[in-house]
Coordinates of C-alpha atoms in Angstrom, one line a residue:
M1 CA 26.7 58.4 12.8
S2 CA 24.5 55.6 13.9
A3 CA 21.2 57.0 12.5
P4 CA 22.1 56.5 8.8
T5 CA 23.3 53.0 9.6
L6 CA 20.2 51.9 11.6
R7 CA 17.7 53.4 9.1
P8 CA 18.6 51.1 6.2
T9 CA 18.8 48.1 8.5
A10 CA 15.3 48.8 9.8
R11 CA 14.1 49.3 6.3
A12 CA 15.7 46.0 5.2
A13 CA 14.1 44.2 8.1
E14 CA 10.7 45.6 7.3
S15 CA 11.1 44.6 3.6
T16 CA 12.1 41.1 4.7
R17 CA 9.1 40.8 7.0
A18 CA 6.8 42.0 4.2
R19 CA 8.3 39.5 1.8
F20 CA 7.9 36.6 4.2
S21 CA 4.4 37.7 4.9
G22 CA 3.6 37.8 1.2
D23 CA 5.1 34.3 0.8
A24 CA 3.1 33.0 3.7
W25 CA -0.1 34.3 2.2
L26 CA 0.8 32.8 -1.2
G27 CA 1.6 29.5 0.4
A28 CA -1.7 29.5 2.3
V29 CA -3.6 30.2 -0.9
L30 CA -1.9 27.4 -2.8
V31 CA -2.2 24.8 0.0
T32 CA -5.9 25.6 0.8
P33 CA -7.5 23.5 -2.1
A34 CA -5.4 20.5 -1.1
M35 CA -6.3 20.9 2.6
L36 CA -10.0 21.3 1.8
A37 CA -9.9 18.1 -0.3
L38 CA -8.0 16.3 2.5
V39 CA -10.5 17.4 5.1
L40 CA -13.5 16.6 2.9
F41 CA -12.4 13.2 1.5
V42 CA -10.1 11.8 4.2
V43 CA -10.6 13.4 7.6
T44 CA -14.4 13.7 7.5
P45 CA -15.1 10.2 6.3
G46 CA -12.6 8.9 8.9
L47 CA -14.4 10.7 11.7
L48 CA -17.8 9.6 10.5
A49 CA -16.6 6.0 10.4
F50 CA -15.4 6.3 13.9
V51 CA -18.7 7.8 15.1
A52 CA -20.7 5.2 13.2
T53 CA -18.8 2.4 15.0
M54 CA -20.8 3.4 18.1
F55 CA -24.2 3.2 16.4
E56 CA -26.5 0.6 14.9
I57 CA -27.2 1.8 11.4
D58 CA -29.6 -0.4 9.5
L59 CA -30.2 0.6 5.8
S60 CA -32.6 -2.2 5.0
G61 CA -35.6 -0.2 6.2
R62 CA -35.9 3.4 7.5
T63 CA -32.4 4.6 8.2
E64 CA -31.9 5.2 11.9
W65 CA -28.9 5.7 14.2
E66 CA -29.3 3.8 17.5
W67 CA -26.7 3.9 20.1
A68 CA -24.8 0.5 20.3
G69 CA -21.7 1.3 22.2
L70 CA -19.1 -1.5 21.6
D71 CA -21.7 -4.0 20.3
N72 CA -20.5 -3.5 16.7
V73 CA -16.9 -4.2 17.7
R74 CA -17.9 -7.3 19.6
A75 CA -20.1 -8.5 16.8
V76 CA -17.3 -8.1 14.3
M77 CA -14.7 -9.8 16.4
T78 CA -17.0 -12.8 16.9
D79 CA -18.2 -13.1 13.3
P80 CA -16.7 -16.2 11.7
A81 CA -16.8 -14.6 8.2
V82 CA -14.9 -11.6 9.5
L83 CA -12.4 -13.8 11.3
Q84 CA -11.9 -15.7 8.0
S85 CA -11.4 -12.4 6.1
L86 CA -8.7 -11.4 8.7
A87 CA -7.0 -14.8 8.2
N88 CA -7.2 -14.4 4.5
T89 CA -5.7 -10.9 4.6
L90 CA -2.8 -12.2 6.7
I91 CA -2.2 -15.1 4.3
Y92 CA -2.4 -12.8 1.3
S93 CA 0.1 -10.5 2.9
V94 CA 2.6 -13.3 3.5
L95 CA 2.1 -14.6 0.0
T96 CA 2.6 -11.1 -1.5
I97 CA 5.2 -9.3 0.6
V98 CA 8.0 -11.8 0.8
P99 CA 8.0 -12.7 -3.0
S100 CA 7.6 -9.0 -3.9
L101 CA 10.7 -8.0 -1.8
V102 CA 12.8 -10.9 -3.3
I103 CA 11.7 -10.4 -6.9
G104 CA 11.9 -6.6 -6.6
L105 CA 15.5 -6.8 -5.3
A106 CA 16.5 -9.3 -7.9
L107 CA 15.1 -7.1 -10.7
A108 CA 16.7 -4.0 -9.2
L109 CA 20.1 -5.7 -9.2
L110 CA 19.6 -6.9 -12.8
A111 CA 18.6 -3.4 -14.0
N112 CA 21.4 -1.8 -12.1
S113 CA 24.0 -4.1 -13.6
L114 CA 23.0 -3.3 -17.1
G115 CA 25.0 -1.0 -19.3
R116 CA 23.1 -0.1 -22.4
G117 CA 19.4 0.0 -22.4
R118 CA 19.1 0.5 -18.6
P119 CA 16.4 3.3 -18.9
L120 CA 14.3 1.1 -21.2
V121 CA 14.6 -1.9 -18.9
R122 CA 13.7 0.2 -15.8
T123 CA 10.6 1.5 -17.6
L124 CA 9.4 -1.9 -18.8
L125 CA 9.9 -3.4 -15.3
F126 CA 8.0 -0.5 -13.7
L127 CA 5.0 -0.6 -16.1
P128 CA 3.0 -3.2 -14.0
F129 CA 2.7 -0.7 -11.2
T130 CA 1.5 2.1 -13.5
A131 CA -1.2 0.0 -15.2
N132 CA -4.8 0.4 -14.3
L133 CA -5.4 -2.2 -11.6
V134 CA -9.1 -2.8 -12.4
A135 CA -8.4 -3.3 -16.1
M136 CA -5.5 -5.6 -15.4
A137 CA -7.7 -7.6 -12.9
V138 CA -10.1 -8.2 -15.8
V139 CA -7.3 -9.3 -18.0
F140 CA -6.0 -11.7 -15.3
R141 CA -9.5 -13.1 -14.7
F142 CA -9.6 -14.2 -18.4
I143 CA -6.0 -15.5 -18.2
F144 CA -6.9 -17.8 -15.3
D145 CA -10.3 -18.7 -16.6
L146 CA -11.2 -22.4 -16.4
R147 CA -12.3 -22.7 -20.0
G148 CA -10.2 -20.9 -22.7
G149 CA -7.9 -19.1 -20.3
L150 CA -4.3 -18.6 -21.3
A151 CA -2.9 -20.4 -18.3
N152 CA -5.0 -23.5 -18.8
T153 CA -4.3 -23.4 -22.6
V154 CA -0.5 -23.5 -21.8
L155 CA -1.0 -26.2 -19.2
G156 CA -3.0 -28.2 -21.8
L157 CA -0.1 -28.1 -24.2
A158 CA 2.1 -29.5 -21.5
G159 CA -0.4 -32.3 -20.9
V160 CA -1.7 -31.0 -17.6
G161 CA -5.5 -31.0 -17.0
P162 CA -7.3 -27.7 -16.5
I163 CA -7.0 -26.1 -13.1
N164 CA -9.9 -24.0 -11.7
F165 CA -7.6 -21.2 -10.5
L166 CA -10.3 -18.8 -9.4
G167 CA -13.1 -21.4 -8.5
D168 CA -11.2 -23.7 -6.2
T169 CA -10.8 -22.7 -2.5
A170 CA -7.2 -24.2 -2.6
T171 CA -6.0 -22.1 -5.5
A172 CA -8.1 -18.9 -5.5
L173 CA -6.1 -17.0 -2.8
P174 CA -2.7 -17.9 -4.2
T175 CA -3.8 -16.9 -7.6
V176 CA -4.9 -13.4 -6.6
A177 CA -1.8 -13.1 -4.5
A178 CA 0.3 -13.8 -7.6
V179 CA -1.4 -10.8 -9.3
G180 CA -0.5 -8.8 -6.2
V181 CA 3.1 -9.9 -6.5
W182 CA 3.1 -9.0 -10.2
R183 CA 2.2 -5.4 -9.2
C184 CA 4.0 -4.9 -5.9
A185 CA 7.3 -6.3 -7.2
A186 CA 7.5 -3.5 -9.8
L187 CA 7.2 -0.9 -7.0
A188 CA 9.8 -2.7 -4.9
M189 CA 12.1 -2.8 -7.9
I190 CA 12.1 0.9 -8.5
L191 CA 12.6 1.7 -4.8
F192 CA 15.4 -0.8 -4.4
L193 CA 16.9 0.6 -7.6
A194 CA 16.9 4.1 -6.1
G195 CA 18.7 2.7 -3.1
L196 CA 21.3 0.9 -5.2
T197 CA 22.0 4.0 -7.2
S198 CA 22.5 6.0 -4.0
I199 CA 25.3 3.8 -2.8
P200 CA 28.6 5.8 -3.2
T201 CA 31.0 4.6 -5.9
A202 CA 33.8 4.6 -3.3
V203 CA 32.0 1.7 -1.6
H204 CA 32.1 -0.4 -4.8
E205 CA 35.7 0.6 -5.4
A206 CA 36.7 -0.4 -1.9
A207 CA 34.9 -3.7 -2.2
A208 CA 36.7 -4.4 -5.5
A209 CA 40.0 -3.5 -4.0
D210 CA 39.5 -6.0 -1.2
G211 CA 38.4 -8.7 -3.7
I212 CA 34.8 -8.8 -2.5
S213 CA 32.2 -9.5 -5.2
G214 CA 29.2 -11.6 -5.9
W215 CA 27.1 -13.0 -3.1
V216 CA 29.6 -11.9 -0.4
K217 CA 29.4 -8.3 -1.5
L218 CA 25.6 -8.5 -1.7
R219 CA 25.4 -10.0 1.8
W220 CA 27.9 -7.9 3.7
V221 CA 28.1 -4.7 1.7
V222 CA 25.0 -4.0 -0.3
L223 CA 22.2 -5.4 1.9
P224 CA 23.3 -3.5 5.1
L225 CA 23.4 -0.3 3.1
L226 CA 19.9 -1.0 1.8
K227 CA 18.4 -1.6 5.3
P228 CA 16.6 1.7 5.5
I229 CA 15.0 1.4 2.1
T230 CA 14.2 -2.3 2.8
I231 CA 12.2 -1.2 5.9
F232 CA 10.5 1.5 3.9
V233 CA 9.6 -0.9 1.1
T234 CA 8.4 -3.5 3.5
V235 CA 6.0 -1.0 5.2
L236 CA 4.7 0.0 1.7
M237 CA 4.1 -3.7 0.9
I238 CA 2.2 -4.2 4.1
L239 CA 0.0 -1.2 3.4
Q240 CA -0.6 -2.4 -0.2
S241 CA -1.5 -6.0 0.8
V242 CA -3.7 -5.1 3.8
Q243 CA -5.7 -2.7 1.7
V244 CA -6.2 -5.0 -1.3
F245 CA -9.7 -4.6 -2.8
D246 CA -9.8 -4.0 -6.6
T247 CA -8.2 -7.3 -7.8
I248 CA -10.2 -9.5 -5.5
N249 CA -13.5 -7.7 -6.1
V250 CA -13.0 -8.0 -9.9
M251 CA -11.5 -11.5 -10.1
T252 CA -13.4 -13.5 -7.3
Q253 CA -15.7 -11.1 -5.4
G254 CA -14.5 -12.8 -2.2
G255 CA -15.3 -16.3 -3.4
P256 CA -15.3 -19.2 -3.6
L257 CA -16.9 -19.8 -0.2
G258 CA -15.2 -16.7 1.2
S259 CA -11.7 -18.1 0.5
T260 CA -10.5 -14.8 -0.9
E261 CA -12.5 -12.5 1.3
T262 CA -10.2 -9.8 2.8
V263 CA -10.8 -7.0 5.3
L264 CA -11.8 -4.4 2.8
T265 CA -14.0 -6.6 0.8
M266 CA -15.7 -7.6 4.0
V267 CA -16.2 -4.0 4.9
W268 CA -17.8 -3.4 1.6
R269 CA -20.0 -6.5 2.0
L270 CA -21.1 -5.5 5.5
G271 CA -22.0 -2.0 4.5
F272 CA -23.4 -2.4 1.0
T273 CA -24.6 -6.0 0.8
Y274 CA -25.8 -6.6 4.4
Y275 CA -26.7 -2.9 4.9
D276 CA -25.0 -2.8 8.3
L277 CA -23.0 0.3 8.3
G278 CA -22.2 0.1 12.0
Q279 CA -20.3 -3.2 11.7
G280 CA -18.7 -2.1 8.5
A281 CA -17.5 1.1 10.2
A282 CA -16.2 -0.9 13.1
L283 CA -14.2 -3.1 10.9
S284 CA -12.8 -0.2 8.9
T285 CA -11.9 1.6 12.1
M286 CA -10.0 -1.4 13.3
L287 CA -8.1 -1.5 10.0
L288 CA -7.3 2.2 10.3
I289 CA -5.9 1.7 13.8
L290 CA -3.8 -1.2 12.5
L291 CA -2.4 1.0 9.7
I292 CA -1.6 3.8 12.1
A293 CA 0.3 1.3 14.3
V294 CA 2.3 0.2 11.3
G295 CA 3.1 3.8 10.5
I296 CA 4.3 4.3 14.1
L297 CA 6.5 1.2 13.9
R298 CA 7.9 2.5 10.7
R299 CA 8.7 5.9 12.3
R300 CA 10.4 4.2 15.2
S301 CA 12.4 2.0 12.8
F302 CA 13.7 5.0 10.9
S303 CA 14.5 6.9 14.1
G304 CA 16.4 3.9 15.4
E305 CA 18.4 3.9 12.1
S306 CA 19.2 7.6 12.5
R307 CA 20.6 7.0 15.9

């Protein structure tokens, strides 16, 4: 009696194992190209940069690798130009992150409150993030140009003298930070909008039944529910601002007088202008460690939320 029952069960188990084995092979085949690209373009350069941190690599003459230990790290940490780039990166992040979060949340609330035309408004507000950053940096460079730029033309109509937005050390960094806000606010908006649409309708109905609306509802109902997405957006803004390169390289090239030099533009300058790959690798490795630390903090923040 038991044999006829066990035989189909064993056959079914064997069929299941064969199916899972086939799925595993198919998954491995599909994932292999992405894994190879990841190893080739992400892992390998990262390891080479870490190794190069310990060597003196001078490209100005015959390329040689000479053991330097921690000399490159010490040189980077005591270089006034590098320290200025670190300070500029911090200032740029502050000027970019906070306005991006505020503007992104305001735009998300506006888009979420609309009835008709909501998809069109969402698309228009998200377009800045989808635009080619290098091309838009060229456009903004002409907008803020001292002579003939749109910004100075408008200021001239208002009776205000021309402002050297990109050529003055006092205005260059805030100007490129404004371009960063223009881009990052669009990303923050779409993420906050996703968080707003995920709030259950019952929450809004309960708030309306209790007579809670306006700023009180935003402060005590909406914002607490948006706390996880706010942490996520903040981390993304930090990563975006710390790794800024394209807009600054196109608009100011780190000038004037290094006032817009950031960590990544300094890495580029050390490696491909001063031909010192060792110090460039040291600075990029330090930046990588910082980004990993930010990722760990983000993970801990989310795990704290889950508890």
